[in-house]
Amino acid sequence: MWQKIQTVIEAIYPPRCLGCGDLVTSDFGLCGTCWRDTPFIGGTVCESCGVPLIGATDGHRIECDDCMAHPRPWTDGRSALLYSGRARRIILALKHGDRPELARPAGLWMARAAKPILCDRMLIAPVPLHWTRLARRRYNQSALLAQSVGRETGLPVCPDLLVRSVATPMLEGMTAAQRDELLTGAIGAHPRRRHRMTGQNVLLVDDVMTSGATFAACAQACLDAGANQVFVLALARVLRDT
């Protein structure tokens, strides 16, 4: 009976490509063209933020220029995509285009990218939104991504582990120093959830990493609350022009 119902649903609403809307063979997939045009990260990467690097691994820790110039308060990090082209359009649709269903395939991509840094009993938490922005947007895209990563990895998720007590403006276009200044004291542990971090490894999830200022503020809040180690996972990493 269920298979018949599924067949009827698929006949009425056939699977569409997340990127262009063309017909595909399964739900939440990309067509061949969109898959080729989506900048997935692979190969040698920065161990702090996951941005792709030239060359092969040599058994020593490898970091990008940004992470060497600005030491991170977290231990390791990964990103699934470069924030450009089709990936940027997918993220903007998730974030501002009322497309929460995009978090499902994105969580799969992120879980694959995070595999080298995952460990047992790790607690997943999203980067928080201030309640005023959450009310306008109706959902926190980072929380949707965190839930999707949790489903893919089997790790527990605490959607309100952290709270953003200050309504900071949009950080786009600001320098790293300006971002750091705005975020100082803006994010902290939820008073009723901080006990969950004591001695635990925490995986922070966000949609985009630019300078790393938001992740840094969240990571420091976790460490101040007693977390053992903090790791970060972004759907996409902004690649600085060189």
PDB file of C-alpha atoms in Angstrom:
ATOM      1  CA  MET A   1       0.000   0.000   0.000  1.00  0.00           C
ATOM      2  CA  TRP A   2       2.762   2.414   0.956  1.00  0.00           C
ATOM      3  CA  GLN A   3       4.623   1.684  -2.285  1.00  0.00           C
ATOM      4  CA  LYS A   4       1.487   2.444  -4.280  1.00  0.00           C
ATOM      5  CA  ILE A   5       1.046   5.729  -2.420  1.00  0.00           C
ATOM      6  CA  GLN A   6       4.690   6.609  -3.109  1.00  0.00           C
ATOM      7  CA  THR A   7       4.224   5.806  -6.795  1.00  0.00           C
ATOM      8  CA  VAL A   8       1.207   8.139  -7.004  1.00  0.00           C
ATOM      9  CA  ILE A   9       3.081  10.916  -5.192  1.00  0.00           C
ATOM     10  CA  GLU A  10       6.083  10.570  -7.492  1.00  0.00           C
ATOM     11  CA  ALA A  11       3.811  10.681 -10.528  1.00  0.00           C
ATOM     12  CA  ILE A  12       2.245  13.935  -9.319  1.00  0.00           C
ATOM     13  CA  TYR A  13       5.411  15.442  -7.825  1.00  0.00           C
ATOM     14  CA  PRO A  14       8.421  13.886  -9.592  1.00  0.00           C
ATOM     15  CA  PRO A  15      11.862  14.468  -8.043  1.00  0.00           C
ATOM     16  CA  ARG A  16      13.475  17.707  -9.140  1.00  0.00           C
ATOM     17  CA  CYS A  17      17.107  18.820  -9.117  1.00  0.00           C
ATOM     18  CA  LEU A  18      17.876  21.070  -6.164  1.00  0.00           C
ATOM     19  CA  GLY A  19      19.981  23.293  -8.370  1.00  0.00           C
ATOM     20  CA  CYS A  20      18.009  23.851 -11.574  1.00  0.00           C
ATOM     21  CA  GLY A  21      14.678  22.096 -11.125  1.00  0.00           C
ATOM     22  CA  ASP A  22      15.136  19.512 -13.884  1.00  0.00           C
ATOM     23  CA  LEU A  23      13.835  15.987 -13.349  1.00  0.00           C
ATOM     24  CA  VAL A  24      16.172  13.633 -11.471  1.00  0.00           C
ATOM     25  CA  THR A  25      15.958  10.011 -10.342  1.00  0.00           C
ATOM     26  CA  SER A  26      15.678  10.603  -6.579  1.00  0.00           C
ATOM     27  CA  ASP A  27      14.506  13.224  -4.115  1.00  0.00           C
ATOM     28  CA  PHE A  28      16.947  15.823  -2.804  1.00  0.00           C
ATOM     29  CA  GLY A  29      19.449  15.198  -5.597  1.00  0.00           C
ATOM     30  CA  LEU A  30      21.402  17.163  -8.175  1.00  0.00           C
ATOM     31  CA  CYS A  31      21.396  16.546 -11.897  1.00  0.00           C
ATOM     32  CA  GLY A  32      24.693  15.724 -13.583  1.00  0.00           C
ATOM     33  CA  THR A  33      25.270  19.289 -14.744  1.00  0.00           C
ATOM     34  CA  CYS A  34      24.561  20.853 -11.342  1.00  0.00           C
ATOM     35  CA  TRP A  35      26.693  18.226  -9.606  1.00  0.00           C
ATOM     36  CA  ARG A  36      29.651  19.123 -11.847  1.00  0.00           C
ATOM     37  CA  ASP A  37      29.043  22.839 -11.261  1.00  0.00           C
ATOM     38  CA  THR A  38      28.842  22.547  -7.459  1.00  0.00           C
ATOM     39  CA  PRO A  39      32.283  23.210  -5.913  1.00  0.00           C
ATOM     40  CA  PHE A  40      32.649  20.317  -3.472  1.00  0.00           C
ATOM     41  CA  ILE A  41      35.866  20.329  -1.427  1.00  0.00           C
ATOM     42  CA  GLY A  42      38.134  17.314  -1.611  1.00  0.00           C
ATOM     43  CA  GLY A  43      41.789  16.305  -1.449  1.00  0.00           C
ATOM     44  CA  THR A  44      44.228  18.149   0.808  1.00  0.00           C
ATOM     45  CA  VAL A  45      42.487  20.632   3.087  1.00  0.00           C
ATOM     46  CA  CYS A  46      43.292  23.002   5.940  1.00  0.00           C
ATOM     47  CA  GLU A  47      42.775  21.044   9.134  1.00  0.00           C
ATOM     48  CA  SER A  48      41.329  24.085  10.897  1.00  0.00           C
ATOM     49  CA  CYS A  49      38.711  25.266   8.406  1.00  0.00           C
ATOM     50  CA  GLY A  50      38.614  22.691   5.597  1.00  0.00           C
ATOM     51  CA  VAL A  51      39.520  24.997   2.721  1.00  0.00           C
ATOM     52  CA  PRO A  52      41.299  23.145  -0.117  1.00  0.00           C
ATOM     53  CA  LEU A  53      45.086  23.436  -0.313  1.00  0.00           C
ATOM     54  CA  ILE A  54      47.646  22.663  -2.982  1.00  0.00           C
ATOM     55  CA  GLY A  55      49.884  19.653  -2.525  1.00  0.00           C
ATOM     56  CA  ALA A  56      49.718  16.371  -0.660  1.00  0.00           C
ATOM     57  CA  THR A  57      49.630  15.618   3.041  1.00  0.00           C
ATOM     58  CA  ASP A  58      52.998  14.829   4.660  1.00  0.00           C
ATOM     59  CA  GLY A  59      51.962  13.552   8.052  1.00  0.00           C
ATOM     60  CA  HIS A  60      52.178  16.979   9.681  1.00  0.00           C
ATOM     61  CA  ARG A  61      49.377  19.404  10.480  1.00  0.00           C
ATOM     62  CA  ILE A  62      48.468  21.571   7.492  1.00  0.00           C
ATOM     63  CA  GLU A  63      46.721  24.934   7.782  1.00  0.00           C
ATOM     64  CA  CYS A  64      45.819  27.712   5.375  1.00  0.00           C
ATOM     65  CA  ASP A  65      47.272  31.217   5.614  1.00  0.00           C
ATOM     66  CA  ASP A  66      44.161  32.555   7.365  1.00  0.00           C
ATOM     67  CA  CYS A  67      44.279  29.938  10.098  1.00  0.00           C
ATOM     68  CA  MET A  68      48.018  30.361  10.618  1.00  0.00           C
ATOM     69  CA  ALA A  69      47.649  34.145  10.835  1.00  0.00           C
ATOM     70  CA  HIS A  70      44.651  33.906  13.175  1.00  0.00           C
ATOM     71  CA  PRO A  71      45.001  30.894  15.543  1.00  0.00           C
ATOM     72  CA  ARG A  72      41.586  29.368  16.175  1.00  0.00           C
ATOM     73  CA  PRO A  73      40.081  28.519  19.573  1.00  0.00           C
ATOM     74  CA  TRP A  74      38.699  25.284  18.116  1.00  0.00           C
ATOM     75  CA  THR A  75      40.674  22.093  17.467  1.00  0.00           C
ATOM     76  CA  ASP A  76      39.803  21.101  13.894  1.00  0.00           C
ATOM     77  CA  GLY A  77      37.273  22.067  11.265  1.00  0.00           C
ATOM     78  CA  ARG A  78      35.898  21.082   7.898  1.00  0.00           C
ATOM     79  CA  SER A  79      33.762  22.579   5.133  1.00  0.00           C
ATOM     80  CA  ALA A  80      31.829  20.739   2.445  1.00  0.00           C
ATOM     81  CA  LEU A  81      31.724  23.356  -0.329  1.00  0.00           C
ATOM     82  CA  LEU A  82      33.365  26.503  -1.558  1.00  0.00           C
ATOM     83  CA  TYR A  83      31.058  29.499  -1.237  1.00  0.00           C
ATOM     84  CA  SER A  84      30.821  30.296  -4.943  1.00  0.00           C
ATOM     85  CA  GLY A  85      28.708  29.639  -8.001  1.00  0.00           C
ATOM     86  CA  ARG A  86      25.937  27.096  -7.596  1.00  0.00           C
ATOM     87  CA  ALA A  87      26.868  26.374  -3.973  1.00  0.00           C
ATOM     88  CA  ARG A  88      26.322  30.030  -3.106  1.00  0.00           C
ATOM     89  CA  ARG A  89      22.901  29.974  -4.775  1.00  0.00           C
ATOM     90  CA  ILE A  90      21.900  26.836  -2.865  1.00  0.00           C
ATOM     91  CA  ILE A  91      22.958  28.381   0.455  1.00  0.00           C
ATOM     92  CA  LEU A  92      21.170  31.660  -0.230  1.00  0.00           C
ATOM     93  CA  ALA A  93      18.025  29.703  -1.095  1.00  0.00           C
ATOM     94  CA  LEU A  94      18.276  27.834   2.212  1.00  0.00           C
ATOM     95  CA  LYS A  95      19.027  30.974   4.174  1.00  0.00           C
ATOM     96  CA  HIS A  96      16.763  33.571   2.597  1.00  0.00           C
ATOM     97  CA  GLY A  97      14.657  31.781  -0.003  1.00  0.00           C
ATOM     98  CA  ASP A  98      12.408  29.746   2.312  1.00  0.00           C
ATOM     99  CA  ARG A  99      13.907  26.441   1.147  1.00  0.00           C
ATOM    100  CA  PRO A 100      14.451  24.521   4.438  1.00  0.00           C
ATOM    101  CA  GLU A 101      14.332  21.187   2.586  1.00  0.00           C
ATOM    102  CA  LEU A 102      17.807  21.957   1.234  1.00  0.00           C
ATOM    103  CA  ALA A 103      19.219  21.203   4.672  1.00  0.00           C
ATOM    104  CA  ARG A 104      18.636  17.487   4.119  1.00  0.00           C
ATOM    105  CA  PRO A 105      21.129  16.890   1.277  1.00  0.00           C
ATOM    106  CA  ALA A 106      23.449  19.544   2.712  1.00  0.00           C
ATOM    107  CA  GLY A 107      23.638  17.564   5.949  1.00  0.00           C
ATOM    108  CA  LEU A 108      24.773  14.518   3.987  1.00  0.00           C
ATOM    109  CA  TRP A 109      27.537  16.508   2.267  1.00  0.00           C
ATOM    110  CA  MET A 110      28.609  17.992   5.599  1.00  0.00           C
ATOM    111  CA  ALA A 111      28.658  14.628   7.372  1.00  0.00           C
ATOM    112  CA  ARG A 112      30.954  13.255   4.673  1.00  0.00           C
ATOM    113  CA  ALA A 113      33.291  16.242   4.985  1.00  0.00           C
ATOM    114  CA  ALA A 114      33.311  15.940   8.791  1.00  0.00           C
ATOM    115  CA  LYS A 115      34.145  12.242   8.904  1.00  0.00           C
ATOM    116  CA  PRO A 116      37.855  12.797   9.809  1.00  0.00           C
ATOM    117  CA  ILE A 117      36.992  14.930  12.849  1.00  0.00           C
ATOM    118  CA  LEU A 118      34.002  13.045  14.275  1.00  0.00           C
ATOM    119  CA  CYS A 119      34.372  11.141  17.535  1.00  0.00           C
ATOM    120  CA  ASP A 120      32.141   9.153  19.873  1.00  0.00           C
ATOM    121  CA  ARG A 121      29.750  11.026  22.170  1.00  0.00           C
ATOM    122  CA  MET A 122      30.353  14.290  20.332  1.00  0.00           C
ATOM    123  CA  LEU A 123      27.562  16.814  20.860  1.00  0.00           C
ATOM    124  CA  ILE A 124      26.365  18.772  17.811  1.00  0.00           C
ATOM    125  CA  ALA A 125      25.166  22.361  18.211  1.00  0.00           C
ATOM    126  CA  PRO A 126      24.243  25.075  15.692  1.00  0.00           C
ATOM    127  CA  VAL A 127      25.481  28.637  15.645  1.00  0.00           C
ATOM    128  CA  PRO A 128      22.568  30.534  17.246  1.00  0.00           C
ATOM    129  CA  LEU A 129      20.439  33.331  15.827  1.00  0.00           C
ATOM    130  CA  HIS A 130      19.196  36.241  17.922  1.00  0.00           C
ATOM    131  CA  TRP A 131      15.484  35.796  18.638  1.00  0.00           C
ATOM    132  CA  THR A 132      14.537  38.882  16.594  1.00  0.00           C
ATOM    133  CA  ARG A 133      16.194  37.513  13.469  1.00  0.00           C
ATOM    134  CA  LEU A 134      14.758  34.076  14.133  1.00  0.00           C
ATOM    135  CA  ALA A 135      11.273  35.603  14.301  1.00  0.00           C
ATOM    136  CA  ARG A 136      11.756  37.300  10.924  1.00  0.00           C
ATOM    137  CA  ARG A 137      13.327  34.294   9.192  1.00  0.00           C
ATOM    138  CA  ARG A 138      11.083  31.704  10.962  1.00  0.00           C
ATOM    139  CA  TYR A 139      13.894  29.142  11.198  1.00  0.00           C
ATOM    140  CA  ASN A 140      17.598  28.966  11.927  1.00  0.00           C
ATOM    141  CA  GLN A 141      19.276  27.444   8.869  1.00  0.00           C
ATOM    142  CA  SER A 142      22.246  26.379  11.011  1.00  0.00           C
ATOM    143  CA  ALA A 143      19.910  24.469  13.332  1.00  0.00           C
ATOM    144  CA  LEU A 144      18.369  22.677  10.336  1.00  0.00           C
ATOM    145  CA  LEU A 145      21.842  21.748   9.129  1.00  0.00           C
ATOM    146  CA  ALA A 146      22.833  20.542  12.603  1.00  0.00           C
ATOM    147  CA  GLN A 147      19.745  18.310  12.798  1.00  0.00           C
ATOM    148  CA  SER A 148      20.521  16.910   9.343  1.00  0.00           C
ATOM    149  CA  VAL A 149      24.150  16.201  10.285  1.00  0.00           C
ATOM    150  CA  GLY A 150      22.898  14.537  13.460  1.00  0.00           C
ATOM    151  CA  ARG A 151      20.619  12.235  11.460  1.00  0.00           C
ATOM    152  CA  GLU A 152      23.473  11.274   9.141  1.00  0.00           C
ATOM    153  CA  THR A 153      26.023  10.654  11.910  1.00  0.00           C
ATOM    154  CA  GLY A 154      23.823   9.367  14.720  1.00  0.00           C
ATOM    155  CA  LEU A 155      25.307  11.958  17.094  1.00  0.00           C
ATOM    156  CA  PRO A 156      23.095  13.889  19.545  1.00  0.00           C
ATOM    157  CA  VAL A 157      22.049  17.441  18.701  1.00  0.00           C
ATOM    158  CA  CYS A 158      21.296  20.264  21.134  1.00  0.00           C
ATOM    159  CA  PRO A 159      19.673  23.070  19.082  1.00  0.00           C
ATOM    160  CA  ASP A 160      19.779  25.616  21.907  1.00  0.00           C
ATOM    161  CA  LEU A 161      23.153  24.830  23.453  1.00  0.00           C
ATOM    162  CA  LEU A 162      24.224  28.414  22.755  1.00  0.00           C
ATOM    163  CA  VAL A 163      22.288  31.675  22.755  1.00  0.00           C
ATOM    164  CA  ARG A 164      22.967  34.954  20.976  1.00  0.00           C
ATOM    165  CA  SER A 165      22.085  37.651  23.487  1.00  0.00           C
ATOM    166  CA  VAL A 166      23.066  40.616  21.296  1.00  0.00           C
ATOM    167  CA  ALA A 167      21.357  41.378  17.986  1.00  0.00           C
ATOM    168  CA  THR A 168      24.476  41.964  15.923  1.00  0.00           C
ATOM    169  CA  PRO A 169      24.081  43.416  12.410  1.00  0.00           C
ATOM    170  CA  MET A 170      24.821  41.417   9.288  1.00  0.00           C
ATOM    171  CA  LEU A 171      28.572  40.775   9.171  1.00  0.00           C
ATOM    172  CA  GLU A 172      28.891  40.626   5.394  1.00  0.00           C
ATOM    173  CA  GLY A 173      31.446  43.118   4.086  1.00  0.00           C
ATOM    174  CA  MET A 174      33.079  43.708   7.477  1.00  0.00           C
ATOM    175  CA  THR A 175      36.737  43.088   8.243  1.00  0.00           C
ATOM    176  CA  ALA A 176      37.812  40.275  10.562  1.00  0.00           C
ATOM    177  CA  ALA A 177      38.610  42.830  13.277  1.00  0.00           C
ATOM    178  CA  GLN A 178      35.163  44.430  12.981  1.00  0.00           C
ATOM    179  CA  ARG A 179      33.509  41.014  13.180  1.00  0.00           C
ATOM    180  CA  ASP A 180      35.506  40.089  16.285  1.00  0.00           C
ATOM    181  CA  GLU A 181      34.577  43.359  17.989  1.00  0.00           C
ATOM    182  CA  LEU A 182      30.853  43.019  17.227  1.00  0.00           C
ATOM    183  CA  LEU A 183      30.717  39.426  18.469  1.00  0.00           C
ATOM    184  CA  THR A 184      32.539  40.034  21.751  1.00  0.00           C
ATOM    185  CA  GLY A 185      30.126  38.977  24.489  1.00  0.00           C
ATOM    186  CA  ALA A 186      27.299  38.394  21.994  1.00  0.00           C
ATOM    187  CA  ILE A 187      27.168  34.578  22.293  1.00  0.00           C
ATOM    188  CA  GLY A 188      27.133  32.416  25.415  1.00  0.00           C
ATOM    189  CA  ALA A 189      26.071  29.064  26.763  1.00  0.00           C
ATOM    190  CA  HIS A 190      22.380  28.542  27.463  1.00  0.00           C
ATOM    191  CA  PRO A 191      22.155  28.550  31.280  1.00  0.00           C
ATOM    192  CA  ARG A 192      20.009  25.392  31.247  1.00  0.00           C
ATOM    193  CA  ARG A 193      22.169  23.552  28.720  1.00  0.00           C
ATOM    194  CA  ARG A 194      25.741  24.374  29.762  1.00  0.00           C
ATOM    195  CA  HIS A 195      25.946  21.229  31.894  1.00  0.00           C
ATOM    196  CA  ARG A 196      25.763  19.174  28.682  1.00  0.00           C
ATOM    197  CA  MET A 197      29.124  20.584  27.599  1.00  0.00           C
ATOM    198  CA  THR A 198      31.095  19.668  30.702  1.00  0.00           C
ATOM    199  CA  GLY A 199      33.961  17.455  29.570  1.00  0.00           C
ATOM    200  CA  GLN A 200      32.325  16.879  26.167  1.00  0.00           C
ATOM    201  CA  ASN A 201      33.571  17.389  22.630  1.00  0.00           C
ATOM    202  CA  VAL A 202      31.308  19.803  20.756  1.00  0.00           C
ATOM    203  CA  LEU A 203      30.795  20.079  16.994  1.00  0.00           C
ATOM    204  CA  LEU A 204      29.569  23.546  15.984  1.00  0.00           C
ATOM    205  CA  VAL A 205      27.599  23.796  12.735  1.00  0.00           C
ATOM    206  CA  ASP A 206      27.021  26.841  10.528  1.00  0.00           C
ATOM    207  CA  ASP A 207      26.127  27.515   6.915  1.00  0.00           C
ATOM    208  CA  VAL A 208      29.099  29.671   5.885  1.00  0.00           C
ATOM    209  CA  MET A 209      32.522  30.392   7.361  1.00  0.00           C
ATOM    210  CA  THR A 210      34.107  33.659   6.274  1.00  0.00           C
ATOM    211  CA  SER A 211      36.664  35.026   8.729  1.00  0.00           C
ATOM    212  CA  GLY A 212      35.817  32.488  11.424  1.00  0.00           C
ATOM    213  CA  ALA A 213      34.785  35.188  13.923  1.00  0.00           C
ATOM    214  CA  THR A 214      31.354  33.668  14.597  1.00  0.00           C
ATOM    215  CA  PHE A 215      32.765  30.184  15.058  1.00  0.00           C
ATOM    216  CA  ALA A 216      35.449  31.624  17.347  1.00  0.00           C
ATOM    217  CA  ALA A 217      32.877  33.351  19.566  1.00  0.00           C
ATOM    218  CA  CYS A 218      30.825  30.162  19.779  1.00  0.00           C
ATOM    219  CA  ALA A 219      33.858  27.975  20.424  1.00  0.00           C
ATOM    220  CA  GLN A 220      35.067  30.237  23.210  1.00  0.00           C
ATOM    221  CA  ALA A 221      31.606  30.153  24.808  1.00  0.00           C
ATOM    222  CA  CYS A 222      31.723  26.341  24.758  1.00  0.00           C
ATOM    223  CA  LEU A 223      35.210  26.218  26.251  1.00  0.00           C
ATOM    224  CA  ASP A 224      34.229  28.724  28.953  1.00  0.00           C
ATOM    225  CA  ALA A 225      31.303  26.440  29.820  1.00  0.00           C
ATOM    226  CA  GLY A 226      33.620  23.461  30.322  1.00  0.00           C
ATOM    227  CA  ALA A 227      33.719  21.752  26.921  1.00  0.00           C
ATOM    228  CA  ASN A 228      36.668  19.447  26.363  1.00  0.00           C
ATOM    229  CA  GLN A 229      37.393  20.262  22.719  1.00  0.00           C
ATOM    230  CA  VAL A 230      35.453  22.176  20.083  1.00  0.00           C
ATOM    231  CA  PHE A 231      35.311  21.315  16.376  1.00  0.00           C
ATOM    232  CA  VAL A 232      33.620  23.301  13.622  1.00  0.00           C
ATOM    233  CA  LEU A 233      31.740  22.300  10.478  1.00  0.00           C
ATOM    234  CA  ALA A 234      30.505  24.688   7.783  1.00  0.00           C
ATOM    235  CA  LEU A 235      28.457  23.905   4.731  1.00  0.00           C
ATOM    236  CA  ALA A 236      30.670  26.312   2.776  1.00  0.00           C
ATOM    237  CA  ARG A 237      33.934  28.181   3.198  1.00  0.00           C
ATOM    238  CA  VAL A 238      34.551  31.600   1.655  1.00  0.00           C
ATOM    239  CA  LEU A 239      37.791  31.478  -0.309  1.00  0.00           C
ATOM    240  CA  ARG A 240      39.703  34.720  -0.037  1.00  0.00           C
ATOM    241  CA  ASP A 241      41.056  36.296  -3.202  1.00  0.00           C
ATOM    242  CA  THR A 242      44.810  36.098  -3.515  1.00  0.00           C
TER     243      THR A 242
END
